[in-house]
Each structure stands twice: as C-alpha cells, then as structure tokens.
Coordinates of C-alpha atoms in Angstrom, one line a residue:
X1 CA -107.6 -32.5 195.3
X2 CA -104.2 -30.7 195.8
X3 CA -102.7 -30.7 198.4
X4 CA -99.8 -28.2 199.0
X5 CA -96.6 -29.0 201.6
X6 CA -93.8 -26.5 203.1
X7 CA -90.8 -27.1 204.8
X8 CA -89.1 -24.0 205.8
X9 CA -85.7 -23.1 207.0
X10 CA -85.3 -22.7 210.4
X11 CA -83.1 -18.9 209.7
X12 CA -84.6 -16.6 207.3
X13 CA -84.0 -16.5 203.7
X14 CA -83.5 -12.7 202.5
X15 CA -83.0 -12.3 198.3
X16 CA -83.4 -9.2 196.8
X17 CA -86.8 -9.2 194.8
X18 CA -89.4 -7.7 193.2
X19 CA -92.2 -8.8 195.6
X20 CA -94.3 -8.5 192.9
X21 CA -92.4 -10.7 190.3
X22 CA -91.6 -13.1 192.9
X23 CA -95.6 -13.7 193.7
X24 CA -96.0 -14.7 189.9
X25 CA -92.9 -16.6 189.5
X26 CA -94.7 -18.8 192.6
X27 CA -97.8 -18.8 190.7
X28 CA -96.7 -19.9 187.8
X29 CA -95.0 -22.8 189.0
X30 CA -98.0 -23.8 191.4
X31 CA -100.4 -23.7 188.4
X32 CA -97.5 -25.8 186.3
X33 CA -97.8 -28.0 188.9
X34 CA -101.4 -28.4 189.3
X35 CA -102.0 -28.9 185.6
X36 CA -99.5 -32.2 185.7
X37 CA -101.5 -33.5 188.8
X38 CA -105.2 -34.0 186.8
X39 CA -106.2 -36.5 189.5
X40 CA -104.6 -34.2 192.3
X41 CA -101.8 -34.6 194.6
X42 CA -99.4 -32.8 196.8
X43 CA -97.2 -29.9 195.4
X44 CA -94.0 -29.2 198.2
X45 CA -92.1 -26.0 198.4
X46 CA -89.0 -26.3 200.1
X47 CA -87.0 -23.2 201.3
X48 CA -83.1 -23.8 202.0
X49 CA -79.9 -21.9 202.6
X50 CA -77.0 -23.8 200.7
X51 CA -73.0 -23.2 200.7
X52 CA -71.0 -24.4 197.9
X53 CA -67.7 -25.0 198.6
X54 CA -65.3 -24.3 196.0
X55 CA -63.7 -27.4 195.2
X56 CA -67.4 -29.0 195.8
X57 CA -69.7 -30.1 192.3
X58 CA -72.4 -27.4 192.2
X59 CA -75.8 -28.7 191.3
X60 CA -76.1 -26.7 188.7
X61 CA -73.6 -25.9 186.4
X62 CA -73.4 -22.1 186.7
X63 CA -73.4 -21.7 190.3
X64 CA -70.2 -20.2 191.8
X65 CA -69.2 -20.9 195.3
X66 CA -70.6 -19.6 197.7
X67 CA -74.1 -19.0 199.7
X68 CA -77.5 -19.2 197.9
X69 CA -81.3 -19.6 198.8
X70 CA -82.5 -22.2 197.2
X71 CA -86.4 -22.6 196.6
X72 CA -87.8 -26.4 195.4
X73 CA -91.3 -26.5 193.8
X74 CA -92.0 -30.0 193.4
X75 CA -95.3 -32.2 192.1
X76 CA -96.1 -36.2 191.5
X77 CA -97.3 -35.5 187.9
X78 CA -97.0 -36.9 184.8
X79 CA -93.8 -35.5 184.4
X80 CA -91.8 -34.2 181.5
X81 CA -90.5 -36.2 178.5
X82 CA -86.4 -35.9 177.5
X83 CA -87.4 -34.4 174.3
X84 CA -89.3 -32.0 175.5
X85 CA -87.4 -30.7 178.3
X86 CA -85.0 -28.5 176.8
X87 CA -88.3 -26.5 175.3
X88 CA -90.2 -26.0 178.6
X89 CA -88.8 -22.6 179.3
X90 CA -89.3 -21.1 175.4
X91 CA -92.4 -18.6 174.9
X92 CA -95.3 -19.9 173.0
X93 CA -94.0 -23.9 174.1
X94 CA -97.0 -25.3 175.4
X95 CA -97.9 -29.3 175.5
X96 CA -101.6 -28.1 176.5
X97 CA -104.4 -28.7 174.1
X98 CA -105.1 -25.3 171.9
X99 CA -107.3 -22.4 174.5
X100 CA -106.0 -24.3 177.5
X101 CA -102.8 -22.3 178.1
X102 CA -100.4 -19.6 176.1
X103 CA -97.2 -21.6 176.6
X104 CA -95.8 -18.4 178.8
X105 CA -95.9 -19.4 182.3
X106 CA -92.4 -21.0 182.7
X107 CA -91.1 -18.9 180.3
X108 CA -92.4 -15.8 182.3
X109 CA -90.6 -18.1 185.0
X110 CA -87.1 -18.4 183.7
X111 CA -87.3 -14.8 182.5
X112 CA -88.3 -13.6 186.0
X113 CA -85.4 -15.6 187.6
X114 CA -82.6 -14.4 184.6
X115 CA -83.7 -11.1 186.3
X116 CA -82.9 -11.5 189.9
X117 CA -79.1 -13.1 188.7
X118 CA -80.5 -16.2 190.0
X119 CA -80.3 -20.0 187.6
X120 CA -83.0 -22.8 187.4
X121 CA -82.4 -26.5 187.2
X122 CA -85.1 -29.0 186.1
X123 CA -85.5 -32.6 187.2
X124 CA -88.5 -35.2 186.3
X125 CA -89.3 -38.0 185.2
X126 CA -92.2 -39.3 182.9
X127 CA -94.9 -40.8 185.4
X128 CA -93.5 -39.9 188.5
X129 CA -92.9 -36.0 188.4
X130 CA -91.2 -32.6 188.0
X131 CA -88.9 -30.6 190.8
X132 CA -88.3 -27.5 189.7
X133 CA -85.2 -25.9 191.5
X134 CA -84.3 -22.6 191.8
X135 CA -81.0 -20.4 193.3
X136 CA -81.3 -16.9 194.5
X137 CA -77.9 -14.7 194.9
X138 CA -78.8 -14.0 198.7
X139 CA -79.3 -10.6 200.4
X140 CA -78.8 -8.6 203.2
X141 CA -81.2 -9.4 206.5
X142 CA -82.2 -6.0 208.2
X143 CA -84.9 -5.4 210.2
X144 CA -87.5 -3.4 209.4
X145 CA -91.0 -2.3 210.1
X146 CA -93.5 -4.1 208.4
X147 CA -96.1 -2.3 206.7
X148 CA -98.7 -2.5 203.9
X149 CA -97.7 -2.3 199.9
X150 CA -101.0 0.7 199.2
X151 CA -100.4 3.0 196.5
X152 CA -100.1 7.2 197.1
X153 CA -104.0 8.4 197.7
X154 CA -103.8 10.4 194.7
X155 CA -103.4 6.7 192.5
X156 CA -106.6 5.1 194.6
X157 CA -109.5 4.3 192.5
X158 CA -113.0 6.2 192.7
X159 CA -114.9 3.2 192.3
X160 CA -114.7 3.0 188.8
X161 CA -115.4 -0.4 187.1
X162 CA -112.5 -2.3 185.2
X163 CA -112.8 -5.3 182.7
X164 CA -109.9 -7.7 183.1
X165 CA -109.5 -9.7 180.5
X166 CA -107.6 -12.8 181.2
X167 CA -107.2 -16.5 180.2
X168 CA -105.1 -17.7 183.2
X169 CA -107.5 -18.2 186.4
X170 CA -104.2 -17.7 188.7
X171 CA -102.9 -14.5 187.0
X172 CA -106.6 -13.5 186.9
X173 CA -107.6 -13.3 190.8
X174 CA -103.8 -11.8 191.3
X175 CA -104.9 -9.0 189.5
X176 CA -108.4 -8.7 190.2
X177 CA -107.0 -8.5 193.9
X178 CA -104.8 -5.8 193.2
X179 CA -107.4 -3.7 192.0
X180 CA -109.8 -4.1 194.4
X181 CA -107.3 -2.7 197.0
X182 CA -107.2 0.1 194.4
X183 CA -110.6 0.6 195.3
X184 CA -111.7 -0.4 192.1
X185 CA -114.4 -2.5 191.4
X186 CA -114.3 -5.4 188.5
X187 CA -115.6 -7.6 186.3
X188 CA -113.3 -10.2 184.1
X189 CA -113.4 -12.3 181.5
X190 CA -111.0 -15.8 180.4
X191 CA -110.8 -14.6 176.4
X192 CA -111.7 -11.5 174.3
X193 CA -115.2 -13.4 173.2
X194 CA -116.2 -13.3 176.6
X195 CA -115.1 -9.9 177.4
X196 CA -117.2 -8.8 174.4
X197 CA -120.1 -10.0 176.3
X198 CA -119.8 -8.7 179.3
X199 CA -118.5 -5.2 177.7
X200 CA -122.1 -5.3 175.7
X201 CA -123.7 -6.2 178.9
X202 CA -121.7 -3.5 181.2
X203 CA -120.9 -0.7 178.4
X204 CA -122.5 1.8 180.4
X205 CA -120.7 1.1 183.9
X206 CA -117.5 -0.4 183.0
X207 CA -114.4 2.8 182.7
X208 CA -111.4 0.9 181.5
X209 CA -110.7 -2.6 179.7
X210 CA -107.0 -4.4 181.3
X211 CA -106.5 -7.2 178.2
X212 CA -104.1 -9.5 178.0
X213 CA -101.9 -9.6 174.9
X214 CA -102.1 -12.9 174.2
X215 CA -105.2 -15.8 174.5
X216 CA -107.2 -17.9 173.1
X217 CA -110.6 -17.8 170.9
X218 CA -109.7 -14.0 170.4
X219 CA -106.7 -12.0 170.9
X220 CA -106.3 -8.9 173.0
X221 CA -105.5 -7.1 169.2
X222 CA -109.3 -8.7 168.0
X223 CA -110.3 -7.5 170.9
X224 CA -109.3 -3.7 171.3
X225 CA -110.4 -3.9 167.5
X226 CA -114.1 -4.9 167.9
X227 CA -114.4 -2.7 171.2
X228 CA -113.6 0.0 169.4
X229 CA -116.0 -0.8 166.6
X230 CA -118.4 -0.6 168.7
X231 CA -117.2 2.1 171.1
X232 CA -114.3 4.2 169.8
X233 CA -114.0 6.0 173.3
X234 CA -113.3 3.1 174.7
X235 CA -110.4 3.4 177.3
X236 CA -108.3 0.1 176.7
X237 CA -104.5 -1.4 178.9
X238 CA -103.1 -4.0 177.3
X239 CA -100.8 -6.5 179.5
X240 CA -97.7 -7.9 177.7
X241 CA -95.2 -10.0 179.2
X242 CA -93.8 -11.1 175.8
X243 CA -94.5 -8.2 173.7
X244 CA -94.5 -8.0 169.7
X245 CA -93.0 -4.2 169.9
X246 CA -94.7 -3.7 166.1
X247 CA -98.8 -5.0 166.7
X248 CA -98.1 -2.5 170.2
X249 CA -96.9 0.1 168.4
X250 CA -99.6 0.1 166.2
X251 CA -101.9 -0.5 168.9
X252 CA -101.0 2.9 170.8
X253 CA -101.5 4.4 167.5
X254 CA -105.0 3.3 167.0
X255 CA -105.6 4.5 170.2
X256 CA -104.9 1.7 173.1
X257 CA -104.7 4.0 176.2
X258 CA -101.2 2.3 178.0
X259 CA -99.2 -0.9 177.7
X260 CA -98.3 -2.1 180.8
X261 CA -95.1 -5.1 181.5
X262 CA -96.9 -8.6 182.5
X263 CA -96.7 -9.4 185.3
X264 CA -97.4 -6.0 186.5
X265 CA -96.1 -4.2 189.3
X266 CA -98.4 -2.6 191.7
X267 CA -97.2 0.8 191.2
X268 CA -97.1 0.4 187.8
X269 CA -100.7 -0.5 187.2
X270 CA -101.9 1.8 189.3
X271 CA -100.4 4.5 187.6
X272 CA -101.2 3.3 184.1
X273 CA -105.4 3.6 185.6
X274 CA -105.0 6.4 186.8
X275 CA -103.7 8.5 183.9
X276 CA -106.2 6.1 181.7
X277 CA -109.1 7.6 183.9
X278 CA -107.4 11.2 184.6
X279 CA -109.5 13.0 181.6
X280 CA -112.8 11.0 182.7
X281 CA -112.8 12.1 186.4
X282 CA -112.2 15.8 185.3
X283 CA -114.5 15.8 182.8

C-alpha cells in the first residue's frame, strides 16, 4: 500500500557521487519511510536546484551561499518524537522492536552524505510525518555517453553459487542484483540461523558465503564460527558498514576470506569474489 511520488526539476541536477553509495542512501530512506507508514501511504521525492543568497537565512545552519541540489524524501508516518530526534542518525539507535532492524540505516545515511560534503536537515512531527532534507555541493554537467556499470571480464562470475546473508530485504535484493549481473548465481538468507540452513541444505553447490556483520538471532561472527565448525574450508566475505576493527581482525585471522565496506561498491565486491574463488577455479 505505498505509493511513491516525484517531482523533478525541470534542468538537471549533477553532484558528484558514488553511484553506488547514492543508490543506498535512497534505499535507506525509502525503507525508513515505509516502516513509519504501517498502513501505507505515499513517500514523495522531490529534486530542486536552490541559491542562497548571502545575506539570505539558509535552511540549514551550515550551508554557505551559494548553489546546491537539494533532494526531499518525505512520508505521512507516525513521525518522530523531540526526544528522540537528535538520536536518529547514531549507529545501533533503532526504535524497532529487537530482529526487526540494526539501527544503521540513517546512520549509514548521514555517514554517506558527511562523505559527499553534503548536510542533512530533519523535520516531523508525531502523527503526521518525517521530511528528510538533504544538500548536495553541486557538480559539473558534461555530456557524456551513457553506458553500462559491468565489471572487467576477468572479475565475471563462472556461475558459482553465493550465500548472502542479509537481514535488510532492501539491501538484500540490491545485492543479490549485483551479483547476478556478475553472473553469479544466489541464494540468501535474513539472519545467520537461516543461512545455517540453507548452507546445510546447499553445502555441496554453494562457493562463497557474503554475511553481514551485524543482525539478529545470530551474528555474522556466530555465523562464520558454526560454518566453519562444520566446514573449515569454507570461503566466507563479511560486509561491514560499521566495523568493530578488533572482532574483524580476529575474524581474518580465523580465516574469513575478505572484508568488504557496506554498502559495497560494485568493483569492490566483485574483486573481493573473485580473489575469494581465484584458488577454487584453478584448482
């Protein structure tokens, strides 16, 4: 039952981004939204050019005079409480009840944003809803040829089977996506119970595990751990956006094959598979 809305500037909007980053940051904020709309409703994203002029009130505090793209993500929730809002954008914050989210998808938002010099302003009220507001530095418009993001032939998949292991549905088909334009194929699992099942179920066709670091029920640590009870060859990426540089340390130690930044860039990943897999195909 949601319904999503877009108005659009009439000239283009050019930032410079990490296409990659920018997809999640949208994705976080959709499924934000979602979540405060139980009964549905209608999510807007609104696309603007803005100038501030310098003796003129910026909107937000830290914005100098001057152009910026400004990009509005806003929902009819339930909206956020004044004593909660100055937490929303702190890992680990979550108001959800416990295995129904990590508390990282507006962090992962806010730090995604820090990293593209842009700022983030939050309005909402309880019962009526949340607009998230956000200012890119703009860029330069030039025109170029469009063509297809595809990773180098030699980091293509052979058809090789990958677990993914993760507890957001959103970040989940982003990734599963990916990989099947890798030419992988995959199976996935929402928590590290699950993924024990299907690994038992799979063990024989399944090349790599891609775990998140951090979900419900059991952990991508439990995890790795119990796989390689039960398999010590297994070939196991864990995905961190927040990490805790000591358990990942210790992790590549005990024999975790590659740690790879959440969200992951599509070079990146498909790298990290293919040196995972390197000694298996040559085998």
């Amino acid at each position: 039952n949601i319904r999503i809305g877009l108005q659009l500037a009439s000239e283009p909007c050019v930032i410079e981004a990490d296409p990659t980053q920018l997809q999640q940051l949208l994705t976080n904020l959709a499924v934000n939204a979602r979540d405060a709309m139980p009964e549905g409703g209608l999510i807007e994203f609104r696309l603007a050019h803005i100038y501030l002029e310098p003796d003129q009130t910026p909107p937000s505090p830290e914005l100098r005079p001057g152009e910026w793209v400004r990009l509005t993500v806003a929902d009819g929730g339930v909206g956020i409480s004044p004593d909660i809002r100055p937490h929303i954008f702190e890992p680990f914050f979550t108001t959800k009840d416990i295995g129904q989210g990590t508390g990282l998808g507006l962090a992962q938002v806010y730090g995604i944003i820090q990293q593209h010099q842009g700022y983030i302003d939050v309005e909402s009220r309880v019962g009526t809803g949340s607009t998230f507001t956000l200012y890119f530095p703009p860029g330069q418009v030039t025109e170029v040829e469009s063509t297809p993001v595809v990773a180098p032939e030699q980091l293509q998949g052979q058809g090789e089977v990958v677990l993914v292991v993760e507890d957001d549905p959103a970040v989940l088909n982003v990734i599963t996506r990916r990989l099947e334009k890798l030419n992988y194929q995959t199976l996935s699992a929402a928590n590290g119970q699950e993924a024990l099942a299907v690994y038992r179920a799979n063990q024989a066709h399944i090349a790599v595990v891609l775990t998140d670091l951090v979900m419900p029920e059991m952990d991508g640590i439990e995890l790795f751990q119990a796989l390689q009870a039960e398999a010590p060859h297994v070939k196991v990426i864990i995905l961190s956006g927040y990490p805790q540089q000591a358990s990942l340390e210790a992790l590549l130690a005990q024999g975790v094959i590659e740690r790879v930044q959440k969200p992951p860039e599509f070079g990146a990943l498909a790298q990290a598979l293919h040196r995972a897999l390197q000694s298996s195909r040559h085998s």
